[in-house]
PDB file of C-alpha atoms in Angstrom:
ATOM      1  CA  MET A 283     134.321  78.728 161.223  1.00  0.00           C
ATOM      2  CA  LEU A 284     131.187  78.678 159.050  1.00  0.00           C
ATOM      3  CA  LEU A 285     129.056  80.219 161.802  1.00  0.00           C
ATOM      4  CA  ASP A 286     131.647  82.959 162.302  1.00  0.00           C
ATOM      5  CA  ARG A 287     131.575  83.693 158.588  1.00  0.00           C
ATOM      6  CA  ALA A 288     127.759  83.723 158.641  1.00  0.00           C
ATOM      7  CA  ARG A 289     127.740  86.210 161.489  1.00  0.00           C
ATOM      8  CA  ARG A 290     130.237  88.478 159.720  1.00  0.00           C
ATOM      9  CA  PHE A 291     128.133  88.204 156.540  1.00  0.00           C
ATOM     10  CA  ARG A 292     125.075  89.507 158.412  1.00  0.00           C
ATOM     11  CA  GLU A 293     127.059  92.287 160.060  1.00  0.00           C
ATOM     12  CA  ILE A 294     128.369  93.540 156.721  1.00  0.00           C
ATOM     13  CA  HIS A 295     124.890  93.496 155.192  1.00  0.00           C
ATOM     14  CA  ALA A 296     123.599  95.497 158.158  1.00  0.00           C
ATOM     15  CA  LYS A 297     126.334  98.084 157.544  1.00  0.00           C
ATOM     16  CA  LEU A 298     125.483  98.217 153.854  1.00  0.00           C
ATOM     17  CA  ARG A 299     121.842  98.865 154.701  1.00  0.00           C
ATOM     18  CA  ARG A 300     122.882 101.740 156.939  1.00  0.00           C
ATOM     19  CA  LEU A 301     125.033 103.161 154.159  1.00  0.00           C
ATOM     20  CA  ASP A 302     122.064 102.923 151.779  1.00  0.00           C
ATOM     21  CA  GLN A 303     119.997 104.911 154.284  1.00  0.00           C
ATOM     22  CA  GLY A 304     122.663 107.600 154.485  1.00  0.00           C
ATOM     23  CA  GLN A 305     123.625 106.825 158.072  1.00  0.00           C
ATOM     24  CA  SER A 306     127.245 107.100 159.174  1.00  0.00           C
ATOM     25  CA  ASP A 307     129.091 104.118 160.603  1.00  0.00           C
ATOM     26  CA  ASP A 308     131.904 103.910 163.171  1.00  0.00           C
ATOM     27  CA  GLU A 309     134.204 102.179 160.689  1.00  0.00           C
ATOM     28  CA  ALA A 310     135.577 104.336 157.871  1.00  0.00           C
ATOM     29  CA  LEU A 311     135.134 101.666 155.209  1.00  0.00           C
ATOM     30  CA  ASN A 312     133.369 102.295 151.950  1.00  0.00           C
ATOM     31  CA  ARG A 313     130.950 100.095 150.098  1.00  0.00           C
ATOM     32  CA  ARG A 314     133.623  98.684 147.821  1.00  0.00           C
ATOM     33  CA  GLY A 315     135.595  97.437 150.816  1.00  0.00           C
ATOM     34  CA  TYR A 316     132.521  95.743 152.275  1.00  0.00           C
ATOM     35  CA  GLU A 317     131.725  94.081 148.973  1.00  0.00           C
ATOM     36  CA  ARG A 318     135.310  92.840 148.715  1.00  0.00           C
ATOM     37  CA  GLU A 319     135.017  91.293 152.180  1.00  0.00           C
ATOM     38  CA  LEU A 320     131.709  89.647 151.260  1.00  0.00           C
ATOM     39  CA  ARG A 321     133.332  87.993 148.264  1.00  0.00           C
ATOM     40  CA  GLY A 322     136.126  86.770 150.517  1.00  0.00           C
ATOM     41  CA  LEU A 323     133.631  85.137 152.886  1.00  0.00           C
ATOM     42  CA  HIS A 324     132.537  82.845 150.036  1.00  0.00           C
ATOM     43  CA  ARG A 325     136.045  81.523 149.467  1.00  0.00           C
ATOM     44  CA  TRP A 326     138.229  79.320 151.662  1.00  0.00           C
ATOM     45  CA  ARG A 327     140.601  76.375 151.548  1.00  0.00           C
ATOM     46  CA  ASP A 328     139.481  72.870 152.506  1.00  0.00           C
ATOM     47  CA  SER A 329     141.353  70.450 154.774  1.00  0.00           C
ATOM     48  CA  HIS A 330     143.579  69.426 151.848  1.00  0.00           C
ATOM     49  CA  GLY A 331     144.552  73.011 151.070  1.00  0.00           C
ATOM     50  CA  ALA A 332     142.540  73.187 147.857  1.00  0.00           C
ATOM     51  CA  ALA A 333     140.662  76.390 147.071  1.00  0.00           C
ATOM     52  CA  ASP A 334     136.889  76.146 147.341  1.00  0.00           C
ATOM     53  CA  LYS A 335     133.944  78.535 147.265  1.00  0.00           C
ATOM     54  CA  LEU A 336     130.179  78.636 147.554  1.00  0.00           C
ATOM     55  CA  PRO A 337     127.951  78.995 144.471  1.00  0.00           C
ATOM     56  CA  PHE A 338     127.148  82.551 143.501  1.00  0.00           C
ATOM     57  CA  ASP A 339     123.523  82.391 144.696  1.00  0.00           C
ATOM     58  CA  VAL A 340     124.266  80.702 148.047  1.00  0.00           C
ATOM     59  CA  SER A 341     125.363  82.767 151.042  1.00  0.00           C
ATOM     60  CA  VAL A 342     127.312  81.545 154.052  1.00  0.00           C
ATOM     61  CA  VAL A 343     124.145  82.088 156.127  1.00  0.00           C
ATOM     62  CA  ASP A 344     122.282  79.710 153.799  1.00  0.00           C
ATOM     63  CA  ALA A 345     125.080  77.152 154.126  1.00  0.00           C
ATOM     64  CA  ALA A 346     124.955  77.309 157.926  1.00  0.00           C
ATOM     65  CA  LEU A 347     121.151  76.967 157.987  1.00  0.00           C
ATOM     66  CA  VAL A 348     121.250  73.971 155.636  1.00  0.00           C
ATOM     67  CA  LEU A 349     123.520  72.056 158.026  1.00  0.00           C
ATOM     68  CA  GLY A 350     121.130  72.451 160.943  1.00  0.00           C
ATOM     69  CA  PRO A 351     121.841  73.027 164.636  1.00  0.00           C
ATOM     70  CA  HIS A 352     123.643  69.719 165.279  1.00  0.00           C
ATOM     71  CA  ASP A 353     126.392  67.657 163.671  1.00  0.00           C
ATOM     72  CA  THR A 354     124.480  64.429 162.892  1.00  0.00           C
ATOM     73  CA  TRP A 355     121.117  63.569 161.402  1.00  0.00           C
ATOM     74  CA  TRP A 356     120.163  61.690 164.567  1.00  0.00           C
ATOM     75  CA  GLU A 357     120.786  64.693 166.822  1.00  0.00           C
ATOM     76  CA  ASN A 358     118.896  66.979 164.450  1.00  0.00           C
ATOM     77  CA  GLY A 359     115.992  64.526 164.322  1.00  0.00           C
ATOM     78  CA  ARG A 360     115.865  64.018 168.080  1.00  0.00           C
ATOM     79  CA  ARG A 361     115.894  67.740 168.777  1.00  0.00           C
ATOM     80  CA  ALA A 362     113.257  68.441 166.137  1.00  0.00           C
ATOM     81  CA  ALA A 363     111.034  65.712 167.638  1.00  0.00           C
ATOM     82  CA  GLN A 364     111.287  67.340 171.074  1.00  0.00           C
ATOM     83  CA  LEU A 365     110.485  70.761 169.684  1.00  0.00           C
ATOM     84  CA  ALA A 366     107.569  69.564 167.568  1.00  0.00           C
ATOM     85  CA  ALA A 367     106.001  67.701 170.506  1.00  0.00           C
ATOM     86  CA  PHE A 368     106.240  70.815 172.688  1.00  0.00           C
ATOM     87  CA  ILE A 369     105.090  73.232 169.989  1.00  0.00           C
ATOM     88  CA  GLY A 370     102.241  70.893 169.066  1.00  0.00           C
ATOM     89  CA  ILE A 371     100.631  70.872 172.536  1.00  0.00           C
ATOM     90  CA  PRO A 372      98.096  73.629 171.657  1.00  0.00           C
ATOM     91  CA  ALA A 373      97.387  71.916 168.318  1.00  0.00           C
ATOM     92  CA  SER A 374      96.821  68.590 170.098  1.00  0.00           C
ATOM     93  CA  ALA A 375      94.389  70.253 172.502  1.00  0.00           C
ATOM     94  CA  LEU A 376      92.522  71.857 169.583  1.00  0.00           C
ATOM     95  CA  LEU A 377      92.228  68.606 167.634  1.00  0.00           C
ATOM     96  CA  VAL A 378      91.126  66.666 170.714  1.00  0.00           C
ATOM     97  CA  TRP A 379      88.453  69.289 171.265  1.00  0.00           C
ATOM     98  CA  ALA A 380      87.349  69.025 167.622  1.00  0.00           C
ATOM     99  CA  GLU A 381      87.232  65.223 167.763  1.00  0.00           C
ATOM    100  CA  HIS A 382      85.876  64.559 171.263  1.00  0.00           C
ATOM    101  CA  LEU A 383      84.603  67.656 173.063  1.00  0.00           C
ATOM    102  CA  ARG A 384      82.664  69.833 170.628  1.00  0.00           C
ATOM    103  CA  GLY A 385      78.909  69.617 170.315  1.00  0.00           C
ATOM    104  CA  GLU A 386      77.345  66.250 170.985  1.00  0.00           C
ATOM    105  CA  PHE A 387      80.745  64.529 171.088  1.00  0.00           C
ATOM    106  CA  LEU A 388      81.169  65.745 174.676  1.00  0.00           C
ATOM    107  CA  THR A 389      77.951  64.123 175.882  1.00  0.00           C
ATOM    108  CA  SER A 390      78.665  60.814 174.165  1.00  0.00           C
ATOM    109  CA  ASP A 391      82.227  60.697 175.503  1.00  0.00           C
ATOM    110  CA  LEU A 392      81.235  61.530 179.062  1.00  0.00           C
ATOM    111  CA  TYR A 393      78.610  58.792 179.153  1.00  0.00           C
ATOM    112  CA  SER A 394      80.794  56.230 177.421  1.00  0.00           C
ATOM    113  CA  LEU A 395      82.936  53.801 179.393  1.00  0.00           C
ATOM    114  CA  PHE A 396      85.901  54.439 177.095  1.00  0.00           C
ATOM    115  CA  GLY A 397      85.214  58.129 176.584  1.00  0.00           C
ATOM    116  CA  PRO A 398      87.691  59.748 179.025  1.00  0.00           C
ATOM    117  CA  PRO A 399      90.503  57.286 178.165  1.00  0.00           C
ATOM    118  CA  GLY A 400      89.773  57.935 174.500  1.00  0.00           C
ATOM    119  CA  ILE A 401      90.227  61.671 175.011  1.00  0.00           C
ATOM    120  CA  LEU A 402      93.572  61.072 176.696  1.00  0.00           C
ATOM    121  CA  MET A 403      94.672  58.649 173.989  1.00  0.00           C
ATOM    122  CA  GLY A 404      93.659  61.152 171.332  1.00  0.00           C
ATOM    123  CA  PHE A 405      95.951  63.752 172.880  1.00  0.00           C
ATOM    124  CA  VAL A 406      98.805  61.237 173.113  1.00  0.00           C
ATOM    125  CA  TYR A 407      98.205  60.181 169.497  1.00  0.00           C
ATOM    126  CA  TRP A 408      98.643  63.722 168.201  1.00  0.00           C
ATOM    127  CA  GLU A 409     101.701  64.356 170.363  1.00  0.00           C
ATOM    128  CA  VAL A 410     103.319  61.231 168.934  1.00  0.00           C
ATOM    129  CA  THR A 411     102.313  62.370 165.443  1.00  0.00           C
ATOM    130  CA  TRP A 412     103.985  65.781 165.881  1.00  0.00           C
ATOM    131  CA  ALA A 413     107.095  64.177 167.366  1.00  0.00           C
ATOM    132  CA  GLY A 414     107.340  61.682 164.494  1.00  0.00           C
ATOM    133  CA  ALA A 415     106.931  64.383 161.865  1.00  0.00           C
ATOM    134  CA  GLY A 416     109.456  66.561 163.685  1.00  0.00           C
ATOM    135  CA  PHE A 417     111.980  63.740 163.811  1.00  0.00           C
ATOM    136  CA  LEU A 418     111.567  63.185 160.077  1.00  0.00           C
ATOM    137  CA  LEU A 419     112.058  66.911 159.466  1.00  0.00           C
ATOM    138  CA  GLY A 420     115.258  67.010 161.516  1.00  0.00           C
ATOM    139  CA  ALA A 421     116.686  63.745 160.206  1.00  0.00           C
ATOM    140  CA  LEU A 422     116.188  64.846 156.583  1.00  0.00           C
ATOM    141  CA  TRP A 423     117.158  68.451 157.274  1.00  0.00           C
ATOM    142  CA  ARG A 424     120.240  68.452 155.044  1.00  0.00           C
ATOM    143  CA  ARG A 425     118.419  66.628 152.227  1.00  0.00           C
ATOM    144  CA  LEU A 426     115.279  68.736 152.083  1.00  0.00           C
ATOM    145  CA  PRO A 427     115.085  71.570 149.522  1.00  0.00           C
ATOM    146  CA  GLY A 428     115.514  75.159 150.642  1.00  0.00           C
ATOM    147  CA  SER A 429     117.784  76.707 153.224  1.00  0.00           C
ATOM    148  CA  ARG A 430     115.305  77.986 155.813  1.00  0.00           C
ATOM    149  CA  GLY A 431     113.167  75.911 158.156  1.00  0.00           C
ATOM    150  CA  PRO A 432     109.713  77.054 156.965  1.00  0.00           C
ATOM    151  CA  VAL A 433     110.592  75.987 153.418  1.00  0.00           C
ATOM    152  CA  LYS A 434     112.055  72.661 154.547  1.00  0.00           C
ATOM    153  CA  SER A 435     108.844  71.854 156.425  1.00  0.00           C
ATOM    154  CA  LEU A 436     106.736  71.988 153.246  1.00  0.00           C
ATOM    155  CA  PRO A 437     107.649  68.525 151.818  1.00  0.00           C
ATOM    156  CA  ILE A 438     106.945  66.802 155.164  1.00  0.00           C
ATOM    157  CA  ALA A 439     103.633  68.619 155.550  1.00  0.00           C
ATOM    158  CA  ALA A 440     102.734  67.803 151.929  1.00  0.00           C
ATOM    159  CA  ALA A 441     103.474  64.110 152.506  1.00  0.00           C
ATOM    160  CA  PHE A 442     101.121  64.205 155.500  1.00  0.00           C
ATOM    161  CA  ALA A 443      98.423  66.104 153.584  1.00  0.00           C
ATOM    162  CA  LEU A 444      98.494  63.875 150.476  1.00  0.00           C
ATOM    163  CA  PRO A 445      96.520  60.921 151.929  1.00  0.00           C
ATOM    164  CA  ILE A 446      94.231  63.413 153.662  1.00  0.00           C
ATOM    165  CA  GLY A 447      93.491  65.014 150.299  1.00  0.00           C
ATOM    166  CA  ILE A 448      92.823  61.636 148.685  1.00  0.00           C
ATOM    167  CA  ASP A 449      90.494  60.753 151.560  1.00  0.00           C
ATOM    168  CA  ALA A 450      88.680  64.089 151.172  1.00  0.00           C
ATOM    169  CA  ILE A 451      88.178  63.497 147.430  1.00  0.00           C
ATOM    170  CA  GLY A 452      86.774  60.036 148.133  1.00  0.00           C
ATOM    171  CA  ASN A 453      84.434  61.471 150.765  1.00  0.00           C
ATOM    172  CA  TRP A 454      83.272  64.120 148.336  1.00  0.00           C
ATOM    173  CA  PHE A 455      82.313  61.514 145.710  1.00  0.00           C
ATOM    174  CA  THR A 456      80.560  59.326 148.265  1.00  0.00           C
ATOM    175  CA  ARG A 457      78.933  62.353 149.942  1.00  0.00           C
ATOM    176  CA  GLU A 458      80.389  61.444 153.313  1.00  0.00           C
ATOM    177  CA  SER A 459      81.423  63.889 156.014  1.00  0.00           C
ATOM    178  CA  GLN A 460      84.818  65.563 155.671  1.00  0.00           C
ATOM    179  CA  THR A 461      85.023  65.867 159.489  1.00  0.00           C
ATOM    180  CA  ASN A 462      88.277  67.640 160.455  1.00  0.00           C
ATOM    181  CA  LEU A 463      90.511  66.666 157.528  1.00  0.00           C
ATOM    182  CA  ALA A 464      91.489  70.217 156.553  1.00  0.00           C
ATOM    183  CA  LEU A 465      92.177  71.079 160.181  1.00  0.00           C
ATOM    184  CA  TYR A 466      94.614  68.151 160.451  1.00  0.00           C
ATOM    185  CA  ALA A 467      96.638  69.320 157.449  1.00  0.00           C
ATOM    186  CA  VAL A 468      96.792  72.957 158.548  1.00  0.00           C
ATOM    187  CA  ALA A 469      97.802  71.963 162.081  1.00  0.00           C
ATOM    188  CA  MET A 470     100.652  69.807 160.770  1.00  0.00           C
ATOM    189  CA  LEU A 471     101.948  72.591 158.529  1.00  0.00           C
ATOM    190  CA  LEU A 472     101.816  75.097 161.375  1.00  0.00           C
ATOM    191  CA  VAL A 473     103.621  72.848 163.859  1.00  0.00           C
ATOM    192  CA  LEU A 474     106.371  71.982 161.372  1.00  0.00           C
ATOM    193  CA  THR A 475     106.779  75.607 160.263  1.00  0.00           C
ATOM    194  CA  VAL A 476     107.318  76.828 163.827  1.00  0.00           C
ATOM    195  CA  THR A 477     109.623  73.850 164.481  1.00  0.00           C
ATOM    196  CA  GLY A 478     111.696  74.795 161.432  1.00  0.00           C
ATOM    197  CA  ILE A 479     111.982  78.404 162.610  1.00  0.00           C
ATOM    198  CA  VAL A 480     113.155  77.305 166.064  1.00  0.00           C
ATOM    199  CA  LEU A 481     115.733  74.953 164.504  1.00  0.00           C
ATOM    200  CA  ASP A 482     117.070  77.877 162.465  1.00  0.00           C
ATOM    201  CA  LEU A 483     117.388  79.863 165.678  1.00  0.00           C
ATOM    202  CA  GLU A 484     119.206  76.997 167.377  1.00  0.00           C
ATOM    203  CA  THR A 485     121.709  76.884 164.533  1.00  0.00           C
ATOM    204  CA  PHE A 486     122.890  80.295 165.765  1.00  0.00           C
ATOM    205  CA  ARG A 487     122.269  79.583 169.456  1.00  0.00           C
ATOM    206  CA  GLY A 488     125.853  80.621 170.236  1.00  0.00           C
ATOM    207  CA  GLU A 489     124.862  84.217 169.464  1.00  0.00           C
ATOM    208  CA  ARG A 490     121.836  84.231 171.767  1.00  0.00           C
ATOM    209  CA  ARG A 491     123.705  86.028 174.567  1.00  0.00           C
ATOM    210  CA  TYR A 492     124.402  88.969 172.260  1.00  0.00           C
ATOM    211  CA  TRP A 493     120.712  89.698 171.649  1.00  0.00           C
ATOM    212  CA  GLN A 494     118.063  90.983 174.010  1.00  0.00           C
ATOM    213  CA  SER A 495     115.413  88.675 172.565  1.00  0.00           C
ATOM    214  CA  ARG A 496     115.079  85.700 170.261  1.00  0.00           C
ATOM    215  CA  LEU A 497     113.049  87.888 167.918  1.00  0.00           C
ATOM    216  CA  GLY A 498     116.060  90.142 167.405  1.00  0.00           C
ATOM    217  CA  LEU A 499     118.263  87.146 166.619  1.00  0.00           C
ATOM    218  CA  LEU A 500     115.632  85.778 164.234  1.00  0.00           C
ATOM    219  CA  LEU A 501     115.451  89.145 162.466  1.00  0.00           C
ATOM    220  CA  SER A 502     119.230  89.108 162.064  1.00  0.00           C
ATOM    221  CA  VAL A 503     119.364  85.520 160.779  1.00  0.00           C
ATOM    222  CA  TYR A 504     116.551  85.877 158.256  1.00  0.00           C
ATOM    223  CA  GLN A 505     117.492  89.442 157.202  1.00  0.00           C
ATOM    224  CA  MET A 506     114.756  92.053 156.865  1.00  0.00           C
ATOM    225  CA  ARG A 507     113.356  90.817 153.546  1.00  0.00           C
ATOM    226  CA  TYR A 508     113.155  87.133 154.458  1.00  0.00           C
ATOM    227  CA  PHE A 509     111.893  87.848 157.978  1.00  0.00           C
ATOM    228  CA  SER A 510     108.858  89.759 156.719  1.00  0.00           C
ATOM    229  CA  LEU A 511     108.067  86.975 154.249  1.00  0.00           C
ATOM    230  CA  GLN A 512     108.336  84.276 156.913  1.00  0.00           C
ATOM    231  CA  MET A 513     106.127  86.202 159.334  1.00  0.00           C
ATOM    232  CA  ALA A 514     103.499  86.774 156.635  1.00  0.00           C
ATOM    233  CA  TYR A 515     103.630  83.053 155.802  1.00  0.00           C
ATOM    234  CA  LEU A 516     103.213  82.100 159.468  1.00  0.00           C
ATOM    235  CA  LEU A 517     100.385  84.599 159.929  1.00  0.00           C
ATOM    236  CA  ALA A 518      98.526  83.133 156.948  1.00  0.00           C
ATOM    237  CA  GLN A 519      98.735  79.685 158.550  1.00  0.00           C
ATOM    238  CA  LEU A 520      97.431  81.008 161.863  1.00  0.00           C
ATOM    239  CA  ILE A 521      94.509  82.678 160.094  1.00  0.00           C
ATOM    240  CA  ALA A 522      93.689  79.436 158.275  1.00  0.00           C
ATOM    241  CA  MET A 523      93.918  77.509 161.557  1.00  0.00           C
ATOM    242  CA  PHE A 524      91.518  79.827 163.382  1.00  0.00           C
ATOM    243  CA  THR A 525      89.186  79.940 160.392  1.00  0.00           C
ATOM    244  CA  PHE A 526      88.797  76.171 160.465  1.00  0.00           C
ATOM    245  CA  TRP A 527      88.447  76.275 164.246  1.00  0.00           C
ATOM    246  CA  GLN A 528      85.659  78.833 164.053  1.00  0.00           C
ATOM    247  CA  PHE A 529      83.925  76.866 161.309  1.00  0.00           C
ATOM    248  CA  PHE A 530      83.858  73.663 163.328  1.00  0.00           C
ATOM    249  CA  ALA A 531      82.934  75.501 166.517  1.00  0.00           C
ATOM    250  CA  ASP A 532      79.926  77.109 164.820  1.00  0.00           C
ATOM    251  CA  ALA A 533      78.935  73.862 163.138  1.00  0.00           C
ATOM    252  CA  GLY A 534      78.912  71.917 166.391  1.00  0.00           C
ATOM    253  CA  GLY A 535      78.818  68.149 166.390  1.00  0.00           C
ATOM    254  CA  PRO A 536      77.416  65.997 163.612  1.00  0.00           C
ATOM    255  CA  PRO A 537      73.709  65.194 163.576  1.00  0.00           C
ATOM    256  CA  ALA A 538      72.722  62.268 165.719  1.00  0.00           C
ATOM    257  CA  LYS A 539      72.288  58.925 164.007  1.00  0.00           C
ATOM    258  CA  GLY A 540      68.915  58.628 162.442  1.00  0.00           C
ATOM    259  CA  ALA A 541      68.069  62.282 163.136  1.00  0.00           C
ATOM    260  CA  ASP A 542      66.640  62.665 159.636  1.00  0.00           C
ATOM    261  CA  THR A 543      64.785  59.339 159.739  1.00  0.00           C
ATOM    262  CA  PRO A 544      61.041  59.573 160.535  1.00  0.00           C
ATOM    263  CA  VAL A 545      60.049  57.947 163.790  1.00  0.00           C
ATOM    264  CA  SER A 546      58.354  54.602 163.264  1.00  0.00           C
ATOM    265  CA  GLY A 547      54.607  54.936 163.227  1.00  0.00           C
ATOM    266  CA  SER A 548      54.591  58.723 162.971  1.00  0.00           C
ATOM    267  CA  SER A 549      53.097  58.574 159.438  1.00  0.00           C
ATOM    268  CA  GLY A 550      50.075  56.755 160.652  1.00  0.00           C
ATOM    269  CA  SER A 551      49.242  59.117 163.517  1.00  0.00           C
TER     270      SER A 551
END
């Protein structure tokens, strides 16, 4: 029932946009009639027959998105964990490269007995990290602030970034290397943002057969205004991700131990 109301809500708004643009519509209904129907979509009777309605600033689309794609917190968490692990595969590969394969790390890992297993374990570690964060996102979906997935992902990403930020501050005072700390935080935010978007799409998965592409369905769910904002937000994260990647790629590996220390006896030669 709620999903049907949400779909009708989006259809009416699409018709209102066409009316604003001066385009004719097949139905001979005026704006006042559409607005009356929109108000009716916010009102219903509960199982006890009592009248109920949504707050003025909450739409039926928002209400459907807040509930998530599944009926229970466990199902939402399990699905979000699966999605985050799959979406995070490129991020895992990037972080493994940054930690084990760039610069002199590659040579040391190849010649180390535990190097190749360490690379594999590093990839598994990040996949488990994405899955755990995704499960937390899905399990807390109905408790997190906001109605859309990208907004709901922010508290989880912030909780992950908080200890990273504290560690970075400590490293700055002690003049130690920051390694890939910023890259970790940006990768987590990106993975959770895309996971949240996919969960929003799955909330309306019953409508998938009516659209030629998932992008069209996403545009309908988020509306034109919110869609452009979400895409700009996602693009900014991608730019930040590639900026950090380029920085670490150009920097190469850290200097070898003792590289700045004069060789013993060189002063006397």
